[in-house]
Coordinates of C-alpha atoms in Angstrom, one line a residue:
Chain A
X1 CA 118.3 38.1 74.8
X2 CA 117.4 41.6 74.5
X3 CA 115.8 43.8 76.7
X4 CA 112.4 45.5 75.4
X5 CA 113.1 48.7 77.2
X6 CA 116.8 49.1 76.1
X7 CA 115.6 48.6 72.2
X8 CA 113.1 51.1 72.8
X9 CA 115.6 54.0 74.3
X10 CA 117.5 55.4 71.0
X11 CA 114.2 55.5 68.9
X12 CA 112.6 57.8 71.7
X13 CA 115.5 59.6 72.3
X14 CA 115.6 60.6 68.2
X15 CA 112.5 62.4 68.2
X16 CA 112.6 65.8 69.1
X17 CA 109.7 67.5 71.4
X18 CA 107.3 69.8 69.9
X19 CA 109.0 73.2 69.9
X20 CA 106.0 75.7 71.0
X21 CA 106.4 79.6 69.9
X22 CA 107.0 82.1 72.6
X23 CA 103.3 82.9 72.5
X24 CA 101.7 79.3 72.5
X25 CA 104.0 78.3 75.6
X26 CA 103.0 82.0 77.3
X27 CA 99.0 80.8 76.8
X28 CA 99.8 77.2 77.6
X29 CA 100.9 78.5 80.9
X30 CA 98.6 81.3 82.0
X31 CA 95.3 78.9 80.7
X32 CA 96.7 76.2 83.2
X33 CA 96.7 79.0 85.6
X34 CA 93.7 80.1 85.2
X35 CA 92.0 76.4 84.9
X36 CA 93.6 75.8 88.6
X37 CA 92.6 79.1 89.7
X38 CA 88.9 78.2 88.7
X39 CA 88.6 75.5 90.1
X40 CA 89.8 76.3 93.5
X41 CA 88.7 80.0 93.5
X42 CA 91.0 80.4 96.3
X43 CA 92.6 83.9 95.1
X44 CA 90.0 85.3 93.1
X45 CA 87.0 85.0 96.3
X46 CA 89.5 86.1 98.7
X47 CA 90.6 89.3 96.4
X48 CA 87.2 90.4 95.6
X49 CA 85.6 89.5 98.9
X50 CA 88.9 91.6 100.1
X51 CA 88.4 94.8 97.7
X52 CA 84.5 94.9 98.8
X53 CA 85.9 95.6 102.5
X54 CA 87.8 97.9 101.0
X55 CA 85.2 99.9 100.0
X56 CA 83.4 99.5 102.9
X57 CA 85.8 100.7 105.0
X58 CA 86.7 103.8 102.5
X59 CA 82.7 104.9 103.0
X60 CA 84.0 105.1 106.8
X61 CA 86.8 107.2 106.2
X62 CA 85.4 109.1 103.8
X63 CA 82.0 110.5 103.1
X64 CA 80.8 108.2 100.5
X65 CA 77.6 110.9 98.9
X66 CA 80.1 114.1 99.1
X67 CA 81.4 115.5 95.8
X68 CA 84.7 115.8 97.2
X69 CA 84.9 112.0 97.9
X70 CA 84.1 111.5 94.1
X71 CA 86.6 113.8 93.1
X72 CA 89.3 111.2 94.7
X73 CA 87.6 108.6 93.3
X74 CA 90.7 107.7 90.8
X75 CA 92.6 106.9 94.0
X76 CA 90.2 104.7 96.1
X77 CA 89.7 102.4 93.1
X78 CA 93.5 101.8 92.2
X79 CA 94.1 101.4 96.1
X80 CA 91.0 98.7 96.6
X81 CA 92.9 97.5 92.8
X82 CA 96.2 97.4 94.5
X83 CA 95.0 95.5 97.6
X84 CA 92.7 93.0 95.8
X85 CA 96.0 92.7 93.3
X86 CA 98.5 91.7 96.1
X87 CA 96.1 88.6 97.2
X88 CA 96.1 87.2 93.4
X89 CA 100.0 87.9 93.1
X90 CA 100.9 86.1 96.6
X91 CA 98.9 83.3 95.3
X92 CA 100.3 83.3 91.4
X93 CA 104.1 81.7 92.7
X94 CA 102.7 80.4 95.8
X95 CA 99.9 78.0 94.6
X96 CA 103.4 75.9 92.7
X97 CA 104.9 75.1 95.8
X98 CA 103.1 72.0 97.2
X99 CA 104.4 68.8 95.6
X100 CA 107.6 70.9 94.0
X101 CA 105.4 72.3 90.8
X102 CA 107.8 75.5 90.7
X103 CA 110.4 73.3 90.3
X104 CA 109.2 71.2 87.5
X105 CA 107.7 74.3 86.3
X106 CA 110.8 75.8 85.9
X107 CA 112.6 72.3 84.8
X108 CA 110.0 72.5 81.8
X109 CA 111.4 73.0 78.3
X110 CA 109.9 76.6 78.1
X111 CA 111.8 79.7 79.1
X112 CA 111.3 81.7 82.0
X113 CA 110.1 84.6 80.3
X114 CA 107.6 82.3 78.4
X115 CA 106.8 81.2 82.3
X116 CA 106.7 84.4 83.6
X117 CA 104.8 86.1 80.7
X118 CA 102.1 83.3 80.8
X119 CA 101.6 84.2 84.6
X120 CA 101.1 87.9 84.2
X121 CA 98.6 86.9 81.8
X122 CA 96.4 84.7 83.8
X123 CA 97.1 87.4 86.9
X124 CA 96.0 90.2 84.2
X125 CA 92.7 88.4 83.4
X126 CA 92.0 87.5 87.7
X127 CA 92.4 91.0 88.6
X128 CA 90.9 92.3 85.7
X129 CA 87.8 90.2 86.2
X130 CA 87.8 91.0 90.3
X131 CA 87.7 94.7 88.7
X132 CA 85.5 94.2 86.6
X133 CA 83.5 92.9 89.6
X134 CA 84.6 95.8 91.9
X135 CA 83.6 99.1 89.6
X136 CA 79.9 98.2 89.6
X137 CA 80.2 98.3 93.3
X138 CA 82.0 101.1 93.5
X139 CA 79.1 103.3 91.3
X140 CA 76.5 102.1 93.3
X141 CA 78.4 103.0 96.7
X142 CA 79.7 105.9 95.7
X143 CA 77.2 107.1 93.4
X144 CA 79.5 107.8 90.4
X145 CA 78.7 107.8 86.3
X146 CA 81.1 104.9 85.8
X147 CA 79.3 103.5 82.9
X148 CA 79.2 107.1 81.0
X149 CA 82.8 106.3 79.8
X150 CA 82.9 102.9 79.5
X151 CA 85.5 101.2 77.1
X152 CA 88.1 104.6 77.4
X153 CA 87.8 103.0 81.4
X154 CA 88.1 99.6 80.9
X155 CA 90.8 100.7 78.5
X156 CA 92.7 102.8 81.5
X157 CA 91.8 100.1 83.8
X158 CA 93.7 97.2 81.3
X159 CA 96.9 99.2 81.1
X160 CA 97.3 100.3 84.6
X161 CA 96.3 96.5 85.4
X162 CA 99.3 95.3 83.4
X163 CA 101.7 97.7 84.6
X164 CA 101.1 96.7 88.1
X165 CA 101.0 93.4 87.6
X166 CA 103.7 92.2 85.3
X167 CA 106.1 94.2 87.9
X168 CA 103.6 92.1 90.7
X169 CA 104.2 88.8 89.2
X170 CA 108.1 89.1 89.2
X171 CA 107.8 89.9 92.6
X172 CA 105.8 87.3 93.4
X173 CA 108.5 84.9 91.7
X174 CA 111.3 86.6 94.0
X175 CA 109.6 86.8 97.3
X176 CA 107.9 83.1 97.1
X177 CA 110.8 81.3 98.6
X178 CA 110.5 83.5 101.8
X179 CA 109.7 84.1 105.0
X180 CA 106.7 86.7 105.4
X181 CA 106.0 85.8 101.7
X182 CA 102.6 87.4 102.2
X183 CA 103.9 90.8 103.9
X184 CA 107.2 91.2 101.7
X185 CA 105.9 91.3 98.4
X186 CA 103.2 94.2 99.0
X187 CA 106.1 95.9 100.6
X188 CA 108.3 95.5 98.2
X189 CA 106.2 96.1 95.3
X190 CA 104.2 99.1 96.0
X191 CA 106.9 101.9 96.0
X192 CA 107.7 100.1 92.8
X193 CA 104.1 100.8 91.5
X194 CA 104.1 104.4 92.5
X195 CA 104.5 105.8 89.2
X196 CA 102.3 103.5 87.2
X197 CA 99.6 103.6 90.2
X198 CA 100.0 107.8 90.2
X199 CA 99.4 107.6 86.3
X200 CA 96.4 105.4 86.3
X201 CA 94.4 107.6 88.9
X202 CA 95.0 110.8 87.4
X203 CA 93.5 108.8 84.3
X204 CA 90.3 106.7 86.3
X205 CA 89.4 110.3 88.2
X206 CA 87.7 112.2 85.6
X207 CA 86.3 108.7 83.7
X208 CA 84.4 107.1 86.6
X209 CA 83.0 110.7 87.2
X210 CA 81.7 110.3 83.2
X211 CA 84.1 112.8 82.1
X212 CA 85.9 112.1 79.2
X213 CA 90.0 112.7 78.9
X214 CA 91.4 116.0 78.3
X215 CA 94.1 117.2 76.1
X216 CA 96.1 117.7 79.8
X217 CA 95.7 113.7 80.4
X218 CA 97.7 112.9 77.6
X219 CA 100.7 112.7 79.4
X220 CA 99.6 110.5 81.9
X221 CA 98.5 108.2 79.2
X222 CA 101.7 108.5 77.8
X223 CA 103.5 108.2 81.3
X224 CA 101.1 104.8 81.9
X225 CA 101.8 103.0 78.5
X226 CA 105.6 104.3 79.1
X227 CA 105.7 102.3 82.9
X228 CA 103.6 99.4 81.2
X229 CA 106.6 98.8 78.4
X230 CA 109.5 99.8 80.3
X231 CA 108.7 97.4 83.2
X232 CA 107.5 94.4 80.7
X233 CA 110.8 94.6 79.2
X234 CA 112.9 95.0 82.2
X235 CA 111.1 92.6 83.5
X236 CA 111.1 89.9 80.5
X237 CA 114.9 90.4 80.9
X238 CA 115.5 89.6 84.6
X239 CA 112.9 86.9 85.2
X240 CA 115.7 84.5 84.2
X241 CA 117.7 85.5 87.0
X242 CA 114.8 85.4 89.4
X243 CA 113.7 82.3 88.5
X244 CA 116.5 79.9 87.7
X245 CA 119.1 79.2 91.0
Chain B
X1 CA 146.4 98.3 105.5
X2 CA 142.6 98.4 105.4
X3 CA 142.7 100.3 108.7
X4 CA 145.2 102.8 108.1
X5 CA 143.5 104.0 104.7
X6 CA 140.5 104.2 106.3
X7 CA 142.3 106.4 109.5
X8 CA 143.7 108.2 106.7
X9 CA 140.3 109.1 105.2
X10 CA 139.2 110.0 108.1
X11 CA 141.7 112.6 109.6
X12 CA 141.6 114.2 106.0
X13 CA 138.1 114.4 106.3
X14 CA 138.1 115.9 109.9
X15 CA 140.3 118.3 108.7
X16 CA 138.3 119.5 105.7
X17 CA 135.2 119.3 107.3
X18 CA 136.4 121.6 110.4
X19 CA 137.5 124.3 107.6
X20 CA 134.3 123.7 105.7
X21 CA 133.0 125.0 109.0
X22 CA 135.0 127.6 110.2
X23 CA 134.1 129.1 106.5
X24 CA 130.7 128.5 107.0
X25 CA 129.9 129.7 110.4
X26 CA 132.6 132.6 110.5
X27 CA 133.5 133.8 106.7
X28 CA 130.5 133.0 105.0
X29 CA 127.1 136.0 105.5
X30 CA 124.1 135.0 106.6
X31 CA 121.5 134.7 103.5
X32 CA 119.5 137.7 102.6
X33 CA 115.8 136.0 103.1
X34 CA 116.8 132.8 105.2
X35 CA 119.1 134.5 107.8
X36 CA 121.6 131.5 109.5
X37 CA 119.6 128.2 108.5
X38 CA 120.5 128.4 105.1
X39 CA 124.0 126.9 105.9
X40 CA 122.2 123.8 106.1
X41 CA 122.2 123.3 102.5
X42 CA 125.6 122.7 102.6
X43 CA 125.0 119.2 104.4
X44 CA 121.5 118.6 102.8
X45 CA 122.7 119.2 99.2
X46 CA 125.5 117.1 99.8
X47 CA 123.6 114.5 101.2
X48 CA 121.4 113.9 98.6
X49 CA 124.0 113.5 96.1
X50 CA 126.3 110.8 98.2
X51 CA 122.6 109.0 98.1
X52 CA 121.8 109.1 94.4
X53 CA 125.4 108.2 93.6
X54 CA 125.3 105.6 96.3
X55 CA 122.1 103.7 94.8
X56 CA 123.9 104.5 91.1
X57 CA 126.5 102.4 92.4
X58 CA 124.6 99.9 93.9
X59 CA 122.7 99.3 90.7
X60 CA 126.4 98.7 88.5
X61 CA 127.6 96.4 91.5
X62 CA 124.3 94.5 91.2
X63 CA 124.8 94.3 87.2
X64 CA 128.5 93.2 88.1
X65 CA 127.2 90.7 90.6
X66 CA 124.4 89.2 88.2
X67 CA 127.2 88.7 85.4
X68 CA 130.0 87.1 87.2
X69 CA 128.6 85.9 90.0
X70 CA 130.7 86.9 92.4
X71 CA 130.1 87.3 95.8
X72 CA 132.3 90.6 96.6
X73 CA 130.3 92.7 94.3
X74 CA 126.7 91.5 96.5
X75 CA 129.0 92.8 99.0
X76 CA 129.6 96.4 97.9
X77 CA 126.0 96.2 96.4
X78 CA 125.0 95.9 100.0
X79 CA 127.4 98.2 101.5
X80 CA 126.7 101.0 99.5
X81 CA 123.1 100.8 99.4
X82 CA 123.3 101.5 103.4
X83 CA 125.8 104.0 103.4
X84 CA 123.2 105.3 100.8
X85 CA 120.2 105.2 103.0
X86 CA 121.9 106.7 106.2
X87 CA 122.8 110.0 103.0
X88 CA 118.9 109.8 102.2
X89 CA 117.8 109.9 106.2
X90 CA 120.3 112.8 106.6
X91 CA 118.9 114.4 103.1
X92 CA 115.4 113.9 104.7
X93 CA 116.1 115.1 107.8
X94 CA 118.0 118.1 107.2
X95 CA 115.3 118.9 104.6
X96 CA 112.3 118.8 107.8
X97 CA 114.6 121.0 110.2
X98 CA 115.3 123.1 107.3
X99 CA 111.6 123.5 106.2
X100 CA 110.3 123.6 109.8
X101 CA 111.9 126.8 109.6
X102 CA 111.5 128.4 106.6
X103 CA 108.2 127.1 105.3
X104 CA 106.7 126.9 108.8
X105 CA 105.9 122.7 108.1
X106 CA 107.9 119.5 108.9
X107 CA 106.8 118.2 105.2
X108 CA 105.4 119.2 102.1
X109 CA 104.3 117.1 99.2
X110 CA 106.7 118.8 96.8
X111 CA 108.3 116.2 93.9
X112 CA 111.6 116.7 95.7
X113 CA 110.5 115.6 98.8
X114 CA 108.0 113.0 97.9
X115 CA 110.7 111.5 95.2
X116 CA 113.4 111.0 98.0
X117 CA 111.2 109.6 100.2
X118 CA 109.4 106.7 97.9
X119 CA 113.3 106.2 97.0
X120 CA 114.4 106.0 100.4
X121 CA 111.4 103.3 100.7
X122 CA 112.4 101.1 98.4
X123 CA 115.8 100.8 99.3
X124 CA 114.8 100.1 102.5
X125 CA 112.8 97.4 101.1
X126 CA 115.7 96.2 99.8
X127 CA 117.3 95.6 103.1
X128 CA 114.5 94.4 104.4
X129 CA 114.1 91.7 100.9
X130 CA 118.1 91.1 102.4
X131 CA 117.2 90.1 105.8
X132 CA 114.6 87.6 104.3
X133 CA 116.8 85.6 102.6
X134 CA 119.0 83.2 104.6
X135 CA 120.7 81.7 101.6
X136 CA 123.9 83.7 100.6
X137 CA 123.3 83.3 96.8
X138 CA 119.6 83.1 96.4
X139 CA 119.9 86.7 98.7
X140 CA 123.1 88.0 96.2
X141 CA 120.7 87.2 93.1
X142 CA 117.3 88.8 94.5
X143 CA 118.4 91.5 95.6
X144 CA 120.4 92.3 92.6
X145 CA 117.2 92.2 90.4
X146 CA 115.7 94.6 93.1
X147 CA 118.3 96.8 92.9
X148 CA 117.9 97.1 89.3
X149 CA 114.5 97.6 89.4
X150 CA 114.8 100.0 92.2
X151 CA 117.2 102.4 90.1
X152 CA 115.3 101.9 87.2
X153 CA 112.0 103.3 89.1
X154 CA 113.9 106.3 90.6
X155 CA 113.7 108.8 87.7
X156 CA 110.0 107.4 86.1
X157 CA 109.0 108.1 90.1
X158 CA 110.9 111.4 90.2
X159 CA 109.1 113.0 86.9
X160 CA 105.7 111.5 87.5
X161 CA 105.8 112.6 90.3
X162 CA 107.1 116.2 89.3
X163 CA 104.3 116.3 86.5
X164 CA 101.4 115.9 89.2
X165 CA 102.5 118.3 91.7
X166 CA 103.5 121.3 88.9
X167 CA 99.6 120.7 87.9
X168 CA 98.4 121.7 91.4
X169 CA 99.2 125.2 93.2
X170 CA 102.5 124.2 95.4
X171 CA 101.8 125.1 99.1
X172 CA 105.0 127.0 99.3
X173 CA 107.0 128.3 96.1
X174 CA 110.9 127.4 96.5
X175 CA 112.0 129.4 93.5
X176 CA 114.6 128.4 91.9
X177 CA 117.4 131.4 91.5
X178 CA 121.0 132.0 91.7
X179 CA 123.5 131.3 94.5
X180 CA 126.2 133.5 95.3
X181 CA 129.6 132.1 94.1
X182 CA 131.0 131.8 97.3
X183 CA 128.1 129.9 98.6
X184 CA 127.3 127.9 95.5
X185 CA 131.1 126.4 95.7
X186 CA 130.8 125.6 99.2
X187 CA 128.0 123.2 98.2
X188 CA 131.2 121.2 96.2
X189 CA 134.0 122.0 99.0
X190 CA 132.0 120.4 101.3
X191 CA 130.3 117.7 99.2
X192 CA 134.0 116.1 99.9
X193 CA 134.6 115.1 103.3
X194 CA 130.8 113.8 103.0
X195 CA 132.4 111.6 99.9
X196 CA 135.2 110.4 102.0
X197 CA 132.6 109.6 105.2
X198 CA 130.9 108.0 102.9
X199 CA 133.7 106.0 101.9
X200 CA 134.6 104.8 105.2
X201 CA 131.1 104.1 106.0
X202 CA 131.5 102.0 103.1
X203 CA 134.9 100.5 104.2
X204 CA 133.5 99.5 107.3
X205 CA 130.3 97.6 105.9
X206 CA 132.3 96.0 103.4
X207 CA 134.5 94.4 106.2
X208 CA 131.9 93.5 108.5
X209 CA 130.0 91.6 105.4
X210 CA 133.7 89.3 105.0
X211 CA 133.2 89.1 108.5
X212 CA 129.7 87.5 108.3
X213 CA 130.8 85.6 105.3
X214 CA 133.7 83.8 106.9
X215 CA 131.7 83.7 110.4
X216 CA 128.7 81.8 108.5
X217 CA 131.5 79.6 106.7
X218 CA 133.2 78.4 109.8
X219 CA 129.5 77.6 111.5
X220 CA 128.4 75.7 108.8
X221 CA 132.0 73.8 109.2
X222 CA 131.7 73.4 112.7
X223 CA 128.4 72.0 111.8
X224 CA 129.3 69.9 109.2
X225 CA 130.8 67.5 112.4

């Protein structure tokens, strides 16, 4: 007498998954991130409800209508960027612990890189839409010509976004297992930053004030896109390690 | 064994380092601008060096550790990365007494200074990443990565942030210019019994991590019944 299941076993076993490029499993990923993300909203409301604070406590320390305060723009936005970032990278690793998702996550037959690059995409597009969110603010506070430069910003503000992020989201991976998860990782990660951060301010400065960029921001360009590349690649390189006990 | 080399090291050092000083105080002439403090230089120099090479070790032990696996290279990963920090505090610190001096201020934002410093941070987020971890392995394999990480950060953060301060008037111009011989190789003479402090520094983390490691093996025996 046979056994259904038993007959069933070596036909199943014969065909092969569907092998998914680098790319598919990378979007597979960061869209179920984002899905989960948007449906619970916890992240993105607490990062942008965070980086309004921000600036409202900036227009204490600083004199929010002086020239001199508009001059430092650059740095109040990538600092309110930084702060609002830290929120949506504690959350990227964190929101797969209940009911062992990292785990099967990481069981899955995609690699860790594909894993890892999918995240820093969906953690790319949440703190690029909370900045998105943020810069508006910031003009109307602070009374600066954002919208002068536009799409050279939103081009500055994409690159330094990645750069902080993809280094973010490994972070995220290491410190999720750990106590103080929350207060390591912004630790831990914003020395890390300091070049990419230094590079993107010196870039934001002169664009939100409707300037456009001088020959002499070249190399701050070229320091950014060098952070964003070298750090994707060290990064794509070590995730592995991070992720895999 | 272990103990006599390191006794060894450190009577040679004691007796190099009590020459270095009876050149420096007593053969060497005050400096033509600075007057006496300059002699600091020949700890502060030296200081920063033992750091750098420290963390440059650090980062091929972590490589080591994250291709074999093996425990003894987290070890000296760990090890050195202190001995490296207590070189970076005494880089820093010499650097304030010395600047309080000359310059008139306990800091300035000059790359040098500014570089050390964010370096000095994130290695000391790297001991604090090692305190986090309870897990022996898990911590070897993290902080390995951060390691990495950390020593691939230290020269982008070192020229950014040269390239931002050269674009701003400095608040005190520390020209570069010659050293007198004399002066120049005392900076090497003396870089050497720092080395071998170092080294026992070293010595003496290394031992107490075995000593952790067998101390956590026999608990987790002695709570295995």
């Amino acid at each position: 007498m046979a056994v259904p299941a038993l007959r069933g076993a070596p036909a199943r076993a014969g065909v092969k998954p569907p092998r998914l490029s680098f790319i598919r499993q990378s979007l597979t990923i960061a869209s179920k991130d984002l899905r989960s993300e948007l449906r619970t909203k916890e992240a993105i409301n607490a990062s942008f409800a965070f980086a309004i604070v921000i600036l409202l406590l900036f227009s204490f320390a600083f004199e929010p209508t002086q020239q001199q305060t508009r001059e430092m723009s650059g740095g109040l936005l990538w600092l309110v960027f930084a702060f609002a970032g830290a929120l949506i990278l504690n959350r990227s690793f964190a929101r797969e612990l209940p009911n062992d998702c990292l785990d099967a996550l990481i069981a899955a037959p995609v690699s860790g890189a594909a894993l890892f690059f999918g995240k820093a995409l969906a953690n790319v597009a949440l703190l690029f839409a909370v900045e998105l969110v943020s810069l508006p603010v910031f003009g109307i506070f602070y009374n600066v010509p954002w919208m002068q430069q536009f799409w050279p910003l939103v081009g500055i503000v994409l690159l330094g976004t990645w750069g902080i992020t993809v280094i973010g989201t490994v972070f995220s991976a290491m410190t999720v297992n750990m106590r103080l998860r929350e207060l390591m990782l912004p630790m831990l990660v914003y020395p890390i930053m300091i070049p990419g951060l230094l590079a993107a301010v010196q870039l934001t400065t002169p664009l939100v004030m409707g300037q456009p960029l001088g020959a002499d921001s070249m190399i701050w360009l070229r320091l950014l896109v060098a952070y964003d590349v070298i750090f994707t690649a060290l990064a794509l390189a070590l995730v592995e390690t991070v992720l895999v006990r | 064994m272990r103990q006599k080399v390191m006794i060894g090291m450190a009577a040679v050092a004691a007796v190099l380092l009590a020459r270095d000083l009876y050149v420096m105080l007593l053969k060497l002439p005050d400096e033509a601008l600075q007057g006496a403090i300059y002699r600091i230089i020949f700890f502060h120099v030296p200081a920063a060096w033992t750091a750098f090479l420290c963390f440059f070790a650090a980062m091929i032990a972590s490589i080591l550790y994250l291709k074999g696996r093996n425990l003894k290279y987290d070890a000296f990963a760990a090890a050195v990365t202190e001995v490296g920090l207590a070189f970076g505090a005494a880089n820093l610190i010499t650097g304030m007494i010395w600047g309080r001096i000359i310059w008139g201020i306990w800091w300035t934002w000059d790359p040098r200074l500014t570089s050390m410093l964010v370096g000095w941070l994130i290695y000391a987020g790297y001991m604090m990443l090692r305190r986090a971890i309870e897990d022996p392995t898990e911590r070897a394999r993290l902080s390995a990565v951060l390691s990495v990480f950390a020593f691939a950060d230290v020269p982008i953060i070192f020229f950014s942030i040269k390239w931002w301060r050269t674009q701003h008037p400095q608040p005190v111009v520390w020209g570069g210019g010659s050293m007198d011989p004399s002066m120049f190789n005392m900076l090497f003479t003396n870089w050497v019994p720092l080395l071998l402090l170092a080294g026992i520094f070293l010595m003496i983390r290394m031992r107490q991590e075995q000593n952790q490691r067998e101390l956590d093996a026999l608990r987790r025996y002695v709570h295995a019944f």
